[in-house]
Amino acid sequence: MNIQLTYSISIDEFLEMVKSVGWKTYSKEQVEKALNHTMYMVKATVDGRLAGIGRVVGDYSIVCVLTDICVKPEYQRKGIGLKITLELKRLIEENVACGEKMRIELTPTAGNEAFYERAGFKYNPDKITGMYLWIKK
Ligand SMILES: CC(C)(COP(=O)(O)OP(=O)(O)OC[C@H]1O[C@@H](n2cnc3c(N)ncnc32)[C@H](O)[C@@H]1OP(=O)(O)O)[C@@H](O)C(=O)NCCC(=O)NCCS
């Protein structure tokens, strides 16, 4: 299996991925704006076919959020999600200056905590539990 990582995601690829895992969808305009304001993004292809994506948004200094990590069902459990996540982590690390620190946050979908632990993230529900709120108009 030839897994390749690249650093851009088109609007259509983003929408294709979101649809493949059954997440809420967005207008093309909204996705374009989101991608334009993304700190880092990674796309995985397998033999040239779109298999997974992930991105990081944030303030480039103190905090960032790992988001939209998803792998098409037919490509799951083959190490692709981990590869994407570790590459995003590497890109963040590369841009933290000596003596500085930056926090990466994420809100795992239920059942995927172990996946992120595998990528080095801390899961400590006695101390911190993630929360979220959708604003809809
Ligand atoms: C979660 C997701 C991104 C994982 O991607 P993936 O490519 O299937 O995961 P990988 O094959 O890279 O798994 C890496 C490791 O995590 C483990 N793992 C993956 N998913 C897991 C899960 N749900 N529970 C426990 N372990 C898991 C794998 O067994 C593997 O461990 P190993 O290397 O010791 O064998 C993928 O299942 C997905 O896209 N799910 C739907 C969308 C989603 O919920 N995304 C997360 C948003 S927060």
Coordinates of C-alpha atoms and ligand atoms in Angstrom, one line a residue:
M1 CA 0.0 0.0 0.0
N2 CA 1.6 3.3 -1.1
I3 CA 0.5 5.9 1.4
Q4 CA 1.5 9.5 0.4
L5 CA 1.1 12.6 2.5
T6 CA 0.7 16.1 0.9
Y7 CA -0.1 19.5 2.3
S8 CA -3.2 20.8 0.5
I9 CA -6.8 19.8 0.5
S10 CA -9.3 21.0 -2.1
I11 CA -12.8 22.1 -1.2
D12 CA -14.2 19.0 -3.0
E13 CA -11.8 16.6 -1.2
F14 CA -12.8 18.1 2.1
L15 CA -16.5 17.6 1.4
E16 CA -15.9 14.1 0.0
M17 CA -14.1 13.1 3.2
V18 CA -16.7 14.6 5.6
K19 CA -19.4 12.8 3.7
S20 CA -17.5 9.5 3.8
V21 CA -17.5 9.4 7.6
G22 CA -21.1 10.8 7.9
W23 CA -20.3 14.1 9.5
K24 CA -22.3 17.4 9.1
T25 CA -21.6 19.0 5.7
Y26 CA -21.0 22.6 4.8
S27 CA -21.3 25.0 1.8
K28 CA -18.4 25.2 -0.5
E29 CA -18.0 28.9 0.5
Q30 CA -17.7 27.9 4.2
V31 CA -15.1 25.2 3.4
E32 CA -13.1 27.6 1.3
K33 CA -12.9 30.1 4.1
A34 CA -12.0 27.4 6.6
L35 CA -9.2 26.0 4.5
N36 CA -7.9 29.5 3.9
H37 CA -7.6 30.0 7.6
T38 CA -6.1 26.6 8.4
M39 CA -2.6 26.5 10.1
Y40 CA -1.6 23.1 8.8
M41 CA -3.4 20.5 6.7
V42 CA -2.4 17.0 5.6
K43 CA -4.0 14.8 3.0
A44 CA -3.3 11.1 2.6
T45 CA -3.7 9.3 -0.6
V46 CA -3.3 5.6 -1.3
D47 CA -2.2 4.7 -4.8
G48 CA -3.3 8.2 -5.8
R49 CA -6.8 7.8 -4.3
L50 CA -8.0 10.1 -1.5
A51 CA -8.0 8.2 1.8
G52 CA -7.8 10.7 4.7
I53 CA -7.4 14.2 5.9
G54 CA -6.6 16.2 9.0
R55 CA -6.0 19.8 9.9
V56 CA -4.9 22.2 12.6
V57 CA -6.4 25.6 13.4
G58 CA -5.1 28.1 15.9
D59 CA -3.3 31.2 16.9
Y60 CA 0.2 30.1 15.8
S61 CA 1.5 30.8 19.3
I62 CA -0.1 29.4 22.4
V63 CA -3.0 27.1 21.4
C64 CA -4.1 25.1 18.4
V65 CA -6.8 22.5 17.7
L66 CA -6.5 19.3 15.9
T67 CA -9.6 18.8 13.9
D68 CA -11.3 17.0 11.0
I69 CA -9.1 14.0 11.3
C70 CA -10.9 11.4 9.2
V71 CA -10.1 8.4 7.1
K72 CA -12.5 6.8 4.6
P73 CA -14.1 3.7 6.2
E74 CA -12.5 1.4 3.6
Y75 CA -9.0 2.7 4.5
Q76 CA -9.4 2.7 8.3
R77 CA -7.2 0.7 10.7
K78 CA -4.3 0.7 8.2
G79 CA -2.2 3.3 10.0
I80 CA -3.3 6.2 7.9
G81 CA -5.0 8.2 10.7
L82 CA -2.0 7.9 12.8
K83 CA 0.3 9.0 10.0
I84 CA -1.8 12.1 9.4
T85 CA -1.9 13.0 13.1
L86 CA 1.8 12.5 13.7
E87 CA 2.6 14.6 10.7
L88 CA 0.4 17.4 11.9
K89 CA 2.0 17.1 15.3
R90 CA 5.5 17.3 13.7
L91 CA 4.5 20.5 11.8
I92 CA 3.3 22.1 15.0
E93 CA 6.5 21.1 16.9
E94 CA 8.7 22.4 14.1
N95 CA 7.2 25.8 14.6
V96 CA 7.4 26.1 18.4
A97 CA 10.5 28.1 19.2
C98 CA 13.0 27.1 21.8
G99 CA 11.8 27.9 25.3
E100 CA 8.2 28.3 24.2
K101 CA 5.3 25.9 24.6
M102 CA 2.1 25.4 22.7
R103 CA -1.0 23.4 23.6
I104 CA -2.8 21.1 21.1
E105 CA -6.4 20.5 22.0
L106 CA -8.8 18.1 20.4
T107 CA -12.3 16.7 21.1
P108 CA -12.3 13.0 20.2
T109 CA -15.5 11.5 18.9
A110 CA -16.6 8.8 21.3
G111 CA -14.6 5.6 21.2
N112 CA -11.6 7.2 19.6
E113 CA -9.7 8.3 22.7
A114 CA -7.3 5.3 22.4
F115 CA -6.4 6.3 18.9
Y116 CA -5.3 9.8 20.0
E117 CA -3.5 8.3 23.0
R118 CA -1.6 6.2 20.5
A119 CA -0.6 9.4 18.8
G120 CA 0.8 10.8 22.2
F121 CA -2.2 12.8 23.5
K122 CA -3.2 12.7 27.1
Y123 CA -6.6 11.5 28.2
N124 CA -7.3 12.4 31.8
P125 CA -11.1 12.7 32.3
D126 CA -10.7 13.3 36.1
K127 CA -9.0 16.6 35.3
I128 CA -10.3 17.7 31.8
T129 CA -13.3 16.8 29.8
G130 CA -13.8 18.3 26.4
M131 CA -16.9 20.4 25.6
Y132 CA -18.4 21.8 22.5
L133 CA -21.2 24.0 21.2
W134 CA -22.6 24.3 17.7
I135 CA -23.7 27.8 16.6
K136 CA -26.4 27.4 13.9
K137 CA -28.2 30.2 12.1
Ligands
LIG1 C1 -10.5 7.8 14.2 C2 -9.8 7.5 12.8 C3 -9.3 8.9 12.3 C4 -8.6 6.6 13.0 O1 -7.9 6.5 11.8 P1 -7.4 5.1 11.3 O2 -6.6 5.3 10.1 O3 -8.5 4.1 11.2 O4 -6.4 4.7 12.5 P2 -5.0 4.0 12.4 O5 -5.1 2.8 11.6 O6 -4.0 5.0 12.1 O7 -4.8 3.6 14.0 C5 -3.6 3.9 14.7 C6 -3.7 3.1 16.0 O8 -4.8 3.5 16.7 C7 -5.7 2.3 17.0 N1 -7.1 2.8 16.8 C8 -7.6 3.3 15.7 N2 -8.9 3.6 16.0 C9 -9.1 3.2 17.2 C10 -10.3 3.2 18.1 N3 -11.4 3.7 17.7 N4 -10.1 2.6 19.3 C11 -9.0 2.1 19.7 N5 -7.8 2.1 19.0 C12 -7.9 2.6 17.8 C13 -5.3 1.3 15.9 O9 -5.6 0.0 16.3 C14 -3.8 1.6 15.8 O10 -3.1 1.0 16.8 P3 -1.8 0.1 16.6 O11 -0.9 1.0 15.7 O12 -1.3 -0.2 17.9 O13 -2.3 -1.1 15.8 C15 -10.8 6.8 11.8 O14 -11.3 5.7 12.4 C16 -11.9 7.7 11.4 O15 -11.8 8.5 10.4 N6 -13.1 7.6 12.0 C17 -14.3 8.4 11.6 C18 -14.1 9.9 11.8 C19 -13.7 10.2 13.2 O16 -14.4 9.9 14.2 N7 -12.6 10.9 13.4 C20 -12.1 11.3 14.7 C21 -12.6 12.7 14.9 S1 -12.1 13.2 16.6

